[in-house]
Tab-separated table of C-alpha atoms and ligand atoms in Angstrom:
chain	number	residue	atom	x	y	z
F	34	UNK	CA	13.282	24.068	2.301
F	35	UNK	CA	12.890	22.440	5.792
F	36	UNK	CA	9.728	20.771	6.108
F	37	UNK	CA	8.087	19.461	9.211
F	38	UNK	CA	7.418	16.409	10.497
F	39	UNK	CA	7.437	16.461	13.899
F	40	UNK	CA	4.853	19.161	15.162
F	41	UNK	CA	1.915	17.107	16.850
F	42	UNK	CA	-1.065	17.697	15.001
F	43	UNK	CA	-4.293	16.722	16.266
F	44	UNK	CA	-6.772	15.120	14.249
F	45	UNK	CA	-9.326	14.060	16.418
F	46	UNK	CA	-13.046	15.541	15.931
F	47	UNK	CA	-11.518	15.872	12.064
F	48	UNK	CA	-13.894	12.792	10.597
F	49	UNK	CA	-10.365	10.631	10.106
F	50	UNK	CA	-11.259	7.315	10.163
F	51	UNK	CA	-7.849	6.264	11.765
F	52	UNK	CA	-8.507	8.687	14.406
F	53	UNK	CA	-11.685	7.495	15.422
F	54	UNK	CA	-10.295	5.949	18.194
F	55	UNK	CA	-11.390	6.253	21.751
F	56	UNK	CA	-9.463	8.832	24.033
F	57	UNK	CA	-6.646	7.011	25.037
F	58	UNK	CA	-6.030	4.851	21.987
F	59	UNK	CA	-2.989	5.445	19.635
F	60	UNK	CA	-3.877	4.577	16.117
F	61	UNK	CA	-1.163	3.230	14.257
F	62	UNK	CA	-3.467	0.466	11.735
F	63	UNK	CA	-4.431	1.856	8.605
F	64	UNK	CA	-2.044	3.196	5.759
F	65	UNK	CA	-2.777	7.121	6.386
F	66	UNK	CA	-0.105	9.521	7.921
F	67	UNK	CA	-0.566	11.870	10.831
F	68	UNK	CA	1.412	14.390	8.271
F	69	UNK	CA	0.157	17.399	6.423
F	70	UNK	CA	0.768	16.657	2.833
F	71	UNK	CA	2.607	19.092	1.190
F	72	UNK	CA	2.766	22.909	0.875
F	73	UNK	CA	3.042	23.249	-3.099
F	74	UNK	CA	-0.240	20.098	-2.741
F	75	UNK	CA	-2.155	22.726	-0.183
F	76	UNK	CA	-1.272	25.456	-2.113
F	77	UNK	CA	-2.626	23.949	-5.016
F	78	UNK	CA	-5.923	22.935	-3.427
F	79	UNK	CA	-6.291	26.543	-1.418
F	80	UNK	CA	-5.718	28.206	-4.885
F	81	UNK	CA	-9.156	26.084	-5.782
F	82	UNK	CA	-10.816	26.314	-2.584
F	83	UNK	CA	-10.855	30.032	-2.758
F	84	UNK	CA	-12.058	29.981	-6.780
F	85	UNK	CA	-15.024	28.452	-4.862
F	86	UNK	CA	-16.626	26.625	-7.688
F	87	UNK	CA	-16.847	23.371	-7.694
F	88	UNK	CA	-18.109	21.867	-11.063
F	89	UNK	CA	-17.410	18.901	-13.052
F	90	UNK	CA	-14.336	18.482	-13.850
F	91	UNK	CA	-12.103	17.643	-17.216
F	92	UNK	CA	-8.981	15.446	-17.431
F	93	UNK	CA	-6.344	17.706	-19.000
F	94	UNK	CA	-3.087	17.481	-20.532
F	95	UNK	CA	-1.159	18.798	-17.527
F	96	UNK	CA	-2.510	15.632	-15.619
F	97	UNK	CA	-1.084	13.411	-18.288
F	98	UNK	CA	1.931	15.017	-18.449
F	99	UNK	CA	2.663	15.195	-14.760
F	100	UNK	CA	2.503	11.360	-14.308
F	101	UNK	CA	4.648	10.965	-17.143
F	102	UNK	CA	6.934	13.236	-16.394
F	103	UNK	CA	7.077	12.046	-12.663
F	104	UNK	CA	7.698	8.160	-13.638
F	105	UNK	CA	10.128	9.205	-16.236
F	106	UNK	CA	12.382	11.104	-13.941
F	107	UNK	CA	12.057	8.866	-10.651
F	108	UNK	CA	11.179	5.340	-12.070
F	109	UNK	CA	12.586	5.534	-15.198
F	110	UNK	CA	10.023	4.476	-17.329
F	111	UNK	CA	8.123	6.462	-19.943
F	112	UNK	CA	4.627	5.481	-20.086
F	113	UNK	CA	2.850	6.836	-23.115
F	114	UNK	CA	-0.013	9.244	-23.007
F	115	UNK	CA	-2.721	6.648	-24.219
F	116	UNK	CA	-2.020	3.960	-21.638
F	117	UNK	CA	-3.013	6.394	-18.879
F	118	UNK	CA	-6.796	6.542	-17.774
F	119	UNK	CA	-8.089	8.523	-14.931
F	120	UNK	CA	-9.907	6.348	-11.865
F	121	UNK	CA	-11.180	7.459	-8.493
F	122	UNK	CA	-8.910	5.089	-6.793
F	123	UNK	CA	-6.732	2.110	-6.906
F	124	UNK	CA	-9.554	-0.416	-5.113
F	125	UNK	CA	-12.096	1.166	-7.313
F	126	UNK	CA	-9.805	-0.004	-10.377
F	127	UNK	CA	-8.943	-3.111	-8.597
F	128	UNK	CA	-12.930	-4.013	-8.489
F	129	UNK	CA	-13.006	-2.519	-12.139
F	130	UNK	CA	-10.583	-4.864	-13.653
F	131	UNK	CA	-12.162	-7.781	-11.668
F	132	UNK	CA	-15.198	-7.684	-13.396
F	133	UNK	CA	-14.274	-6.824	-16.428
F	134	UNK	CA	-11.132	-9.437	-16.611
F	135	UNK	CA	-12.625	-12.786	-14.894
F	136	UNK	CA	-16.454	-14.362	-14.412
F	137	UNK	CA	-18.088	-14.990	-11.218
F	138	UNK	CA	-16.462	-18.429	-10.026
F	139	UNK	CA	-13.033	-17.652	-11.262
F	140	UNK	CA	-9.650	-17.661	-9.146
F	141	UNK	CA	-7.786	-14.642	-8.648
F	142	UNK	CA	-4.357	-15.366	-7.295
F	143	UNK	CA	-2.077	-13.271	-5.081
F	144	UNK	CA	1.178	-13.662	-2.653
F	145	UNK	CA	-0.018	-13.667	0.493
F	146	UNK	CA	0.135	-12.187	2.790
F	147	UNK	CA	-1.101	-8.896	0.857
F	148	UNK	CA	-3.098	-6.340	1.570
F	149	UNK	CA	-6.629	-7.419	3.016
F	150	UNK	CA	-8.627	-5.477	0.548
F	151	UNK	CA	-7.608	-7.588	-2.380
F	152	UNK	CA	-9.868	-10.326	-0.117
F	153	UNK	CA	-12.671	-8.467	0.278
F	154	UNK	CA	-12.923	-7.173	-3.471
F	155	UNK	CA	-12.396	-10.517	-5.226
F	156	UNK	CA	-15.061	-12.034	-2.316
F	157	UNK	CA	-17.860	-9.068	-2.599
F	158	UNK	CA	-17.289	-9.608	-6.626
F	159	UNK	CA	-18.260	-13.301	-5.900
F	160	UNK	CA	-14.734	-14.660	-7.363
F	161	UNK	CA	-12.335	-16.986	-5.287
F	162	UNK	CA	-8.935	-15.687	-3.766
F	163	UNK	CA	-6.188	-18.200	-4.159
F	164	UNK	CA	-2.841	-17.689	-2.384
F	165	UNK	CA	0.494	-18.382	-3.455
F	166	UNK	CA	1.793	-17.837	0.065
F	167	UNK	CA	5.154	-16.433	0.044
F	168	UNK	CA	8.014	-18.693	1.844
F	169	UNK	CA	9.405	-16.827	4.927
F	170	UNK	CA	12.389	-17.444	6.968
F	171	UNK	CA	11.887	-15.692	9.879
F	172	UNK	CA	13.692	-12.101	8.790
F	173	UNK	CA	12.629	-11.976	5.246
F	174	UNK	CA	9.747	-12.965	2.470
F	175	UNK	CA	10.371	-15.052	-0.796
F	176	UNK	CA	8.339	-15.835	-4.020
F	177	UNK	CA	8.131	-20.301	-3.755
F	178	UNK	CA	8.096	-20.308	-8.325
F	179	UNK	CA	6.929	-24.332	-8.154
F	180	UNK	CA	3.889	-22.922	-6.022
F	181	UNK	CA	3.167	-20.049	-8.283
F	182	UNK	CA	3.637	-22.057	-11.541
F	183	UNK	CA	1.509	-24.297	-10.548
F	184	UNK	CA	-1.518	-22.297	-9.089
F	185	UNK	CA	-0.803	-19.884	-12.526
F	186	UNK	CA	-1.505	-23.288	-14.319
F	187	UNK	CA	-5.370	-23.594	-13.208
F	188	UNK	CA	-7.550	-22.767	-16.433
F	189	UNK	CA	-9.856	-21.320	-13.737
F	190	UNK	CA	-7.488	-18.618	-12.877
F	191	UNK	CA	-7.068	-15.673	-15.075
F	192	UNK	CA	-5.927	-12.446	-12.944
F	193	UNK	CA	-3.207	-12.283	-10.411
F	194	UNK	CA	-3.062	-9.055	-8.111
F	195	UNK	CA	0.788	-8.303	-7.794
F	196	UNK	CA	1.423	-5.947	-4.998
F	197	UNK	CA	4.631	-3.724	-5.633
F	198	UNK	CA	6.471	-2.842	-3.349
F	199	UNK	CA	4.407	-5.403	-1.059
F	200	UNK	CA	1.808	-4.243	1.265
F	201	UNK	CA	2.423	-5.408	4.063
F	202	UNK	CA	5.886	-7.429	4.317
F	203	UNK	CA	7.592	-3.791	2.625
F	204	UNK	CA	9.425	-6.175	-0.022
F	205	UNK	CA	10.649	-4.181	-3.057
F	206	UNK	CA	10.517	-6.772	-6.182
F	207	UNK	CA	13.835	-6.534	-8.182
F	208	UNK	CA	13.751	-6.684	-11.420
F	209	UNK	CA	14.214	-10.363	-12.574
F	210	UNK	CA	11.730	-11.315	-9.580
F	211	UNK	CA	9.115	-8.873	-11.998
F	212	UNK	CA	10.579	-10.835	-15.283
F	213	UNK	CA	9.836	-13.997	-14.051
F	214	UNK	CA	6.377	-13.880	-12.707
F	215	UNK	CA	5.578	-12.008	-16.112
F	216	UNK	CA	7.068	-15.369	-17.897
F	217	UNK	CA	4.723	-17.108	-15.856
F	218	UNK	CA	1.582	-15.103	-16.047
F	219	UNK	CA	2.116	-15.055	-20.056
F	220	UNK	CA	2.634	-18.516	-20.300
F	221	UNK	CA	-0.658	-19.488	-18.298
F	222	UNK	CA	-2.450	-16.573	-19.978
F	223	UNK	CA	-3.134	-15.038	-16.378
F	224	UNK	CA	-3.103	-10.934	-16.455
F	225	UNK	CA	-1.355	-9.152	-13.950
F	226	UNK	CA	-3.041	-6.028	-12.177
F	227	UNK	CA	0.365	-4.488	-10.670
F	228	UNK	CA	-0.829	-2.351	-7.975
F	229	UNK	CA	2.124	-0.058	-7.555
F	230	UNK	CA	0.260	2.322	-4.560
F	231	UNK	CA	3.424	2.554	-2.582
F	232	UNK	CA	6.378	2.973	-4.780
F	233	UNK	CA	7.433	5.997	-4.042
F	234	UNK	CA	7.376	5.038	-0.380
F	235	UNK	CA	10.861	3.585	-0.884
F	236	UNK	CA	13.568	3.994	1.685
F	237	UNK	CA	16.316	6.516	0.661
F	238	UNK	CA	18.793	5.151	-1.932
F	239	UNK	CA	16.207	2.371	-2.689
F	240	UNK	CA	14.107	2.410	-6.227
F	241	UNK	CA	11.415	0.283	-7.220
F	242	UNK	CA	10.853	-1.325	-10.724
F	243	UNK	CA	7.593	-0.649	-12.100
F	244	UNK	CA	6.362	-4.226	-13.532
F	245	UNK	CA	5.022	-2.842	-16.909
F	246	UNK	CA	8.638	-1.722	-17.219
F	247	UNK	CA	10.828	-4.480	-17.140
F	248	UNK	CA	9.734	-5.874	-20.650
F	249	UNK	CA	6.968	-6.136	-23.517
F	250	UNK	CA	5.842	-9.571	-22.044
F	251	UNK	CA	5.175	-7.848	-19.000
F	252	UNK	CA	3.489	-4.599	-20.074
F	253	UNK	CA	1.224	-6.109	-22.673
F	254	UNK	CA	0.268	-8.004	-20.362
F	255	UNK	CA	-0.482	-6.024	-17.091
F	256	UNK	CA	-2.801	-3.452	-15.669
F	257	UNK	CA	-0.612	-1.062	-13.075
F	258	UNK	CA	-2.501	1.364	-10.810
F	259	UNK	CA	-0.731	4.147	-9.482
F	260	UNK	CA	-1.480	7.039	-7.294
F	261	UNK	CA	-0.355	9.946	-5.409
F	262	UNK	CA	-2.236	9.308	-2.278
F	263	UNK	CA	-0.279	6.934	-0.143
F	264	UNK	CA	3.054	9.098	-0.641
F	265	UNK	CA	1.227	12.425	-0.390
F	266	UNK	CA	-1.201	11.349	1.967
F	267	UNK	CA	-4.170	12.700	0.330
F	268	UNK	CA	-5.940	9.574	0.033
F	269	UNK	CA	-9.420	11.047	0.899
F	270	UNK	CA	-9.314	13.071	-2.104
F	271	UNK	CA	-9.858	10.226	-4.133
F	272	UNK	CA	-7.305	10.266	-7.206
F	273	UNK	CA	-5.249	7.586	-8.930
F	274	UNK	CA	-4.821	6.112	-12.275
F	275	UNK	CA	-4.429	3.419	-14.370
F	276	UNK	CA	-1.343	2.293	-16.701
F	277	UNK	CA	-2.964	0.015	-19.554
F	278	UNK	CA	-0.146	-0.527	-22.321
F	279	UNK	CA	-2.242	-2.945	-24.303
F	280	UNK	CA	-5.211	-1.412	-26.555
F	281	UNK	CA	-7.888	-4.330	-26.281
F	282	UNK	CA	-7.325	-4.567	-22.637
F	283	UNK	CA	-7.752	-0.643	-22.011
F	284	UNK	CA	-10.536	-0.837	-23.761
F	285	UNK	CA	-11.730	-3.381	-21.454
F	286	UNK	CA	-10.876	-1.368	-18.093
F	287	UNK	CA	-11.983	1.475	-19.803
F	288	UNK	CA	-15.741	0.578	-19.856
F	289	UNK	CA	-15.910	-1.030	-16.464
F	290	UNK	CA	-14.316	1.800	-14.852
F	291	UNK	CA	-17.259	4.147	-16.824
F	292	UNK	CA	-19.829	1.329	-15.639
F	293	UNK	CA	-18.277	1.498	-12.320
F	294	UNK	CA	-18.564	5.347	-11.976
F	295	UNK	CA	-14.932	5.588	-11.205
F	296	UNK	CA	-13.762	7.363	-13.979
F	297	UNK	CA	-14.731	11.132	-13.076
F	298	UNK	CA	-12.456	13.166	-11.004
F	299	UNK	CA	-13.786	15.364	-7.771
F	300	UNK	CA	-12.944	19.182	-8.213
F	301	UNK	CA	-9.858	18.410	-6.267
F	302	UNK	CA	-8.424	14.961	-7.440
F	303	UNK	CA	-6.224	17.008	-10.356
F	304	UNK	CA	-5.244	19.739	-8.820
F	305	UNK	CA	-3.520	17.470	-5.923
F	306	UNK	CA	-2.450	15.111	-8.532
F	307	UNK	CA	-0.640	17.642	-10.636
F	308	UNK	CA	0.658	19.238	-7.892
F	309	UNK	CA	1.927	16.261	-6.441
F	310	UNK	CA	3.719	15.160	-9.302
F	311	UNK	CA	5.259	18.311	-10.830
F	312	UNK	CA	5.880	20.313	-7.400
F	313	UNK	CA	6.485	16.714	-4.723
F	314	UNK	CA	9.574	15.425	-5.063
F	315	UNK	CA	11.500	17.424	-2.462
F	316	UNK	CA	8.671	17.070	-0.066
F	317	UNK	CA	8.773	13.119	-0.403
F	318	UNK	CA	12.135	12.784	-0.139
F	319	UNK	CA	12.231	14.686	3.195
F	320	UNK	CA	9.477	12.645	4.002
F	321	UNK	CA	11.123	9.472	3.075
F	322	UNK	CA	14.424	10.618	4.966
F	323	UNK	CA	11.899	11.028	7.979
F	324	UNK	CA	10.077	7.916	7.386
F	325	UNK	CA	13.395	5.820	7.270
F	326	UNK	CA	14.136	6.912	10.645
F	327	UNK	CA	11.252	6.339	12.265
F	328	UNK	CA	11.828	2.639	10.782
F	329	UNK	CA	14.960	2.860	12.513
F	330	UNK	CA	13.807	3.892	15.573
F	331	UNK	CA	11.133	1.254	15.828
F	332	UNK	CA	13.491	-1.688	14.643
F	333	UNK	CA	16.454	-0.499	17.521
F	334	UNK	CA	13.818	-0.004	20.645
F	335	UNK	CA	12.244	-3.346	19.560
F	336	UNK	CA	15.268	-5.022	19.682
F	337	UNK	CA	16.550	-3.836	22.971
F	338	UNK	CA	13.549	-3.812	24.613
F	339	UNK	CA	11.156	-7.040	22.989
F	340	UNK	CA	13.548	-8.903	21.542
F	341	UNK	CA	11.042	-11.459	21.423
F	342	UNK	CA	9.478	-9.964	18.947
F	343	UNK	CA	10.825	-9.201	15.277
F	344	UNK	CA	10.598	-6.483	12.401
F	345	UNK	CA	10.381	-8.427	9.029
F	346	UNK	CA	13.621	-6.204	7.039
F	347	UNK	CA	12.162	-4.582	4.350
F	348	UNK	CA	12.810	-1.644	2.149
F	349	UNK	CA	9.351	0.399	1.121
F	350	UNK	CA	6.664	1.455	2.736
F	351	UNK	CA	6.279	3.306	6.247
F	352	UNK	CA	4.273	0.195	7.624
F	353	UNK	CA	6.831	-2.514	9.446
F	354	UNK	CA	5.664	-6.130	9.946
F	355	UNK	CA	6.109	-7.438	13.292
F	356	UNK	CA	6.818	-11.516	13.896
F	357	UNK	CA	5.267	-12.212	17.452
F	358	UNK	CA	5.414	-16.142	16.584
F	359	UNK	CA	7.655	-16.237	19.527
F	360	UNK	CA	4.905	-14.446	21.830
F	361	UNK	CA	2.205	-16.468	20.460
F	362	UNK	CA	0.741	-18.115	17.308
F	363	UNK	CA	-2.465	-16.096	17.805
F	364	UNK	CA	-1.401	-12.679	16.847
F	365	UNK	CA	-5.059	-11.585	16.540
F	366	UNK	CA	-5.826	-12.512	20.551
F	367	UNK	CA	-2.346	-10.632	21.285
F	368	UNK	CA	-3.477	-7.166	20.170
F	369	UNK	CA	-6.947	-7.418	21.073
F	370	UNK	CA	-5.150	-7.481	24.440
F	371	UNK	CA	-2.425	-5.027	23.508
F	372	UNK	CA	-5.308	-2.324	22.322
F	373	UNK	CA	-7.563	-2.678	25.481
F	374	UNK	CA	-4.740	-2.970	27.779
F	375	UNK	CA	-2.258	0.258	26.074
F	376	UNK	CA	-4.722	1.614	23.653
F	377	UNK	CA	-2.447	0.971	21.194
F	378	UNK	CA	-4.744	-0.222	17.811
F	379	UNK	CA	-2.242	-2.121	15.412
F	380	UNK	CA	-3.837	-3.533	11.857
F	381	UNK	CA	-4.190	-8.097	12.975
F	382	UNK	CA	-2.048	-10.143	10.600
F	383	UNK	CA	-4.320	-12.607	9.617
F	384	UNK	CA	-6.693	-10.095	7.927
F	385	UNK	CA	-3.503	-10.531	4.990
F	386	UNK	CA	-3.925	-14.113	4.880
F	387	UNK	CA	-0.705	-16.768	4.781
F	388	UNK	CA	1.340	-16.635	7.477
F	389	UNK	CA	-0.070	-13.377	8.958
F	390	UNK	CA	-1.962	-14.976	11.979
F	391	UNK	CA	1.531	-14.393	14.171
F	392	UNK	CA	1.945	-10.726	12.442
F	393	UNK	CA	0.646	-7.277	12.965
F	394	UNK	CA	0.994	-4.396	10.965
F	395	UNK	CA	2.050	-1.319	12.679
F	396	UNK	CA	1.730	2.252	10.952
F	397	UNK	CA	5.311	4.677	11.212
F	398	UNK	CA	4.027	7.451	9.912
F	399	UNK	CA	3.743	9.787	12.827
F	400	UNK	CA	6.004	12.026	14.437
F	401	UNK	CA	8.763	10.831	16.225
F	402	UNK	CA	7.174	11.298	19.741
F	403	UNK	CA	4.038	9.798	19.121
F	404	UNK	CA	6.068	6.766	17.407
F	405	UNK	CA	7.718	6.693	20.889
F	406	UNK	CA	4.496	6.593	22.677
F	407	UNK	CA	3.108	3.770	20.617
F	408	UNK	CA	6.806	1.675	21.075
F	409	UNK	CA	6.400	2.004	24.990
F	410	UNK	CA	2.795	0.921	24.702
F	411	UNK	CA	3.668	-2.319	22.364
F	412	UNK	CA	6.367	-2.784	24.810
F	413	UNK	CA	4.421	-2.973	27.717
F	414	UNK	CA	1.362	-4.768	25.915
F	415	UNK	CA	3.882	-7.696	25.543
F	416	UNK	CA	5.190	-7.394	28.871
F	417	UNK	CA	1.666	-7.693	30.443
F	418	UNK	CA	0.393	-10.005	27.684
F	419	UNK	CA	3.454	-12.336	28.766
F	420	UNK	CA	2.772	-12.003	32.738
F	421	UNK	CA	-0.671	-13.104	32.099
F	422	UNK	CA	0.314	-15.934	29.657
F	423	UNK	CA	2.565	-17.133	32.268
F	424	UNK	CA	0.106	-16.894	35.250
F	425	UNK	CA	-2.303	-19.320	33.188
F	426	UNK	CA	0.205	-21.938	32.104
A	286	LIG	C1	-1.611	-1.937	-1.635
A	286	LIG	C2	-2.753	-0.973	-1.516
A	286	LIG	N1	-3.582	-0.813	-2.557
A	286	LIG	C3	-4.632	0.036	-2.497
A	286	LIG	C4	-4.881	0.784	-1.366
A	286	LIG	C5	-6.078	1.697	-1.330
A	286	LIG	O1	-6.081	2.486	-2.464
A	286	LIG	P1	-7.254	3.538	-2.741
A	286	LIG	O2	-7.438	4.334	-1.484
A	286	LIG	O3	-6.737	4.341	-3.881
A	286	LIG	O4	-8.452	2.748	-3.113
A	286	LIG	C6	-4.034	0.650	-0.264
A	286	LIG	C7	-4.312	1.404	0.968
A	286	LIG	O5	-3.710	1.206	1.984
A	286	LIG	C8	-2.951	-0.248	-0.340
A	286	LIG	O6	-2.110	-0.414	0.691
């Protein structure tokens, strides 16, 4: 089956919050796609809609066995029925696990820079965010191990938020990368929440590993949340889960997820879920052929018409992180300018922390036309942004 990705679809006056833009702004920040999700997911949730009762709502077997199924088939790895738990989404787990796992006061560590709602979480939960910040050499993103050891070595630092594939430098950890930082977290008795939101956002012919699978140190010792929302782009109906191989620390997540009132599906969070998971996969990997070109797109027109600017080469995701320490080493000031200027509304770097003051994050998920507009805009956001640089030096 064809499927579509390039009708324009309007989705102003719709509540979006990415849309909720003013009229000549082009929002291409936050990690939502300007896609329908997919027939067999809409089928699924029109078959409900027109049952047109909308009660509590049970976890059943099906749900279960579609994630299982799903990560078996794509990723590999067979996660058992009892390590799966039901939560209303992956921050809501995130916050979960954070105060169930560490006390107010305590570090939580991450590679940075990562996606800025790890910040606010481990701040609103009144814990300190310490970051490991990954070593970069202008193209690509590495893991510095002396760094990590050694912040994994503070007594006061018991969690670690691993994101994987990495939101937002798109880097797909390999295997042995996994290995290692699950050595290190055992060693320092640090547990791992793997937060594993965009792996199936992978370019085509590219996997991801999930963390919990690359050994018993690792998934003993890990928390992985998982969802269907970024890759189906139904993240406003509120369904993920949780992958907790080791009993005591279910147990643990278990409760504060009850506590935290994230444990009860909506009428719709299974029905998507299941769907997505047992009916998807052709869907996504349209999607992903579609996604991969837009990435193309973007990187060629950047680099014959801003060369000054970079895309960071990465593998997952459908967000690309763009190096403007050429432009400037105040990437925030740059698309202030950029988004009054062209309208165009980017996601800042430095809301990631490390070196993301001379990033921005900007979202491919659109159709190919409106990924054009949004190039010609950056392009000429620079263009002006440099003219007026150069008139005040
Ligand atoms: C890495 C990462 N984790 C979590 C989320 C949000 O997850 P949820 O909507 O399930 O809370 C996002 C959204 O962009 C994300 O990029």
């Amino acid at each position: 089956m064809k499927y579509d990705f390039e009708t324009m679809i309007d989705r102003r006056g719709t509540n979006s919050l990415k849309w909720n833009v003013g009229e000549n702004e082009l929002p291409m920040w936050v990690a939502d796609m300007d896609f329908q999700t997919a027939p067999e997911i809409i089928e699924a949730l029109r078959e409900k809609v027109c049952h047109g009762i909308f009660g509590y709502t049970i976890i059943p077997n099906a749900w279960h066995e579609a994630i299982m199924g799903w990560w078996r088939t794509r990723h590999n790895f067979e996660i058992k029925k009892e390590w799966l738990r039901f939560c209303t989404g992956v921050i809501p787990a995130i916050d979960c696990a954070i105060r169930a796992l560490t006390n107010p006061g305590e570090k939580i560590l991450m590679l940075t820079p990562i996606y800025n709602h790890f910040f606010i979480s481990i701040e609103e939960n009144e814990r300190e965010a310490v970051e490991c910040q990954l070593e970069y050499d202008g193209s690509k993103y590495w893991i510095n191990y002396v760094d990590l050891e050694a912040k994994l070595a503070d007594p006061k630092t018991p969690l670690m938020i691993l994101s994987n594939p990495h939101n937002p430098t798109g880097n797909i950890w390999d295997k042995e990368t996994l290995a290692r930082i699950g050595e290190l977290c055992r060693k320092h008795q640090v547990t791992v929440i793997a937060d594993e939101i965009h792996c199936d956002l992978t370019d085509p012919g590219y996997a991801y590993t999930p963390f919990a699978s690359v050994s018993e140190t690792c998934a003993h010792n890990s928390i992985t949340c998982i969802a269907p929302t970024k890759a189906f782009n139904i993240a406003g109906l509120q369904t993920a889960a949780v992958v907790v191989p080791a009993e005591g620390l279910r147990e643990k997540v278990q409760k504060a997820l009850e506590m935290g009132d994230s444990a009860e599906p909506s009428a719709f969070a299974i029905d998507a879920a299941v769907a997505a998971f047992t009916k998807g996969a052709p869907w996504l990997d349209a999607l992903r052929a579609h996604i991969f070109q837009n990435k193309q797109l973007a990187g060629r027109f950047i680099a014959e018409n801003i060369p000054e600017v970079s895309v960071v080469s990465s593998h997952a995701t459908y967000l690309i992180w763009l190096d403007f320490s050429e432009i400037t080493d105040d990437s925030t000031k740059l698309c202030q300018r950029i988004r009054e200027e062209t309208g165009l509304y980017m996601n800042i770097g430095e809301i990631y922390g490390g070196n993301g003051g001379q990033f921005a994050r900007l979202n491919v998920a659109c159709q190919s036309e409106r990924l054009k507009d949004g190039l010609a805009r950056l392009a000429k956001g620079i263009q002006l942004y440099k003219g007026q640089k150069g008139e005040r030096e």
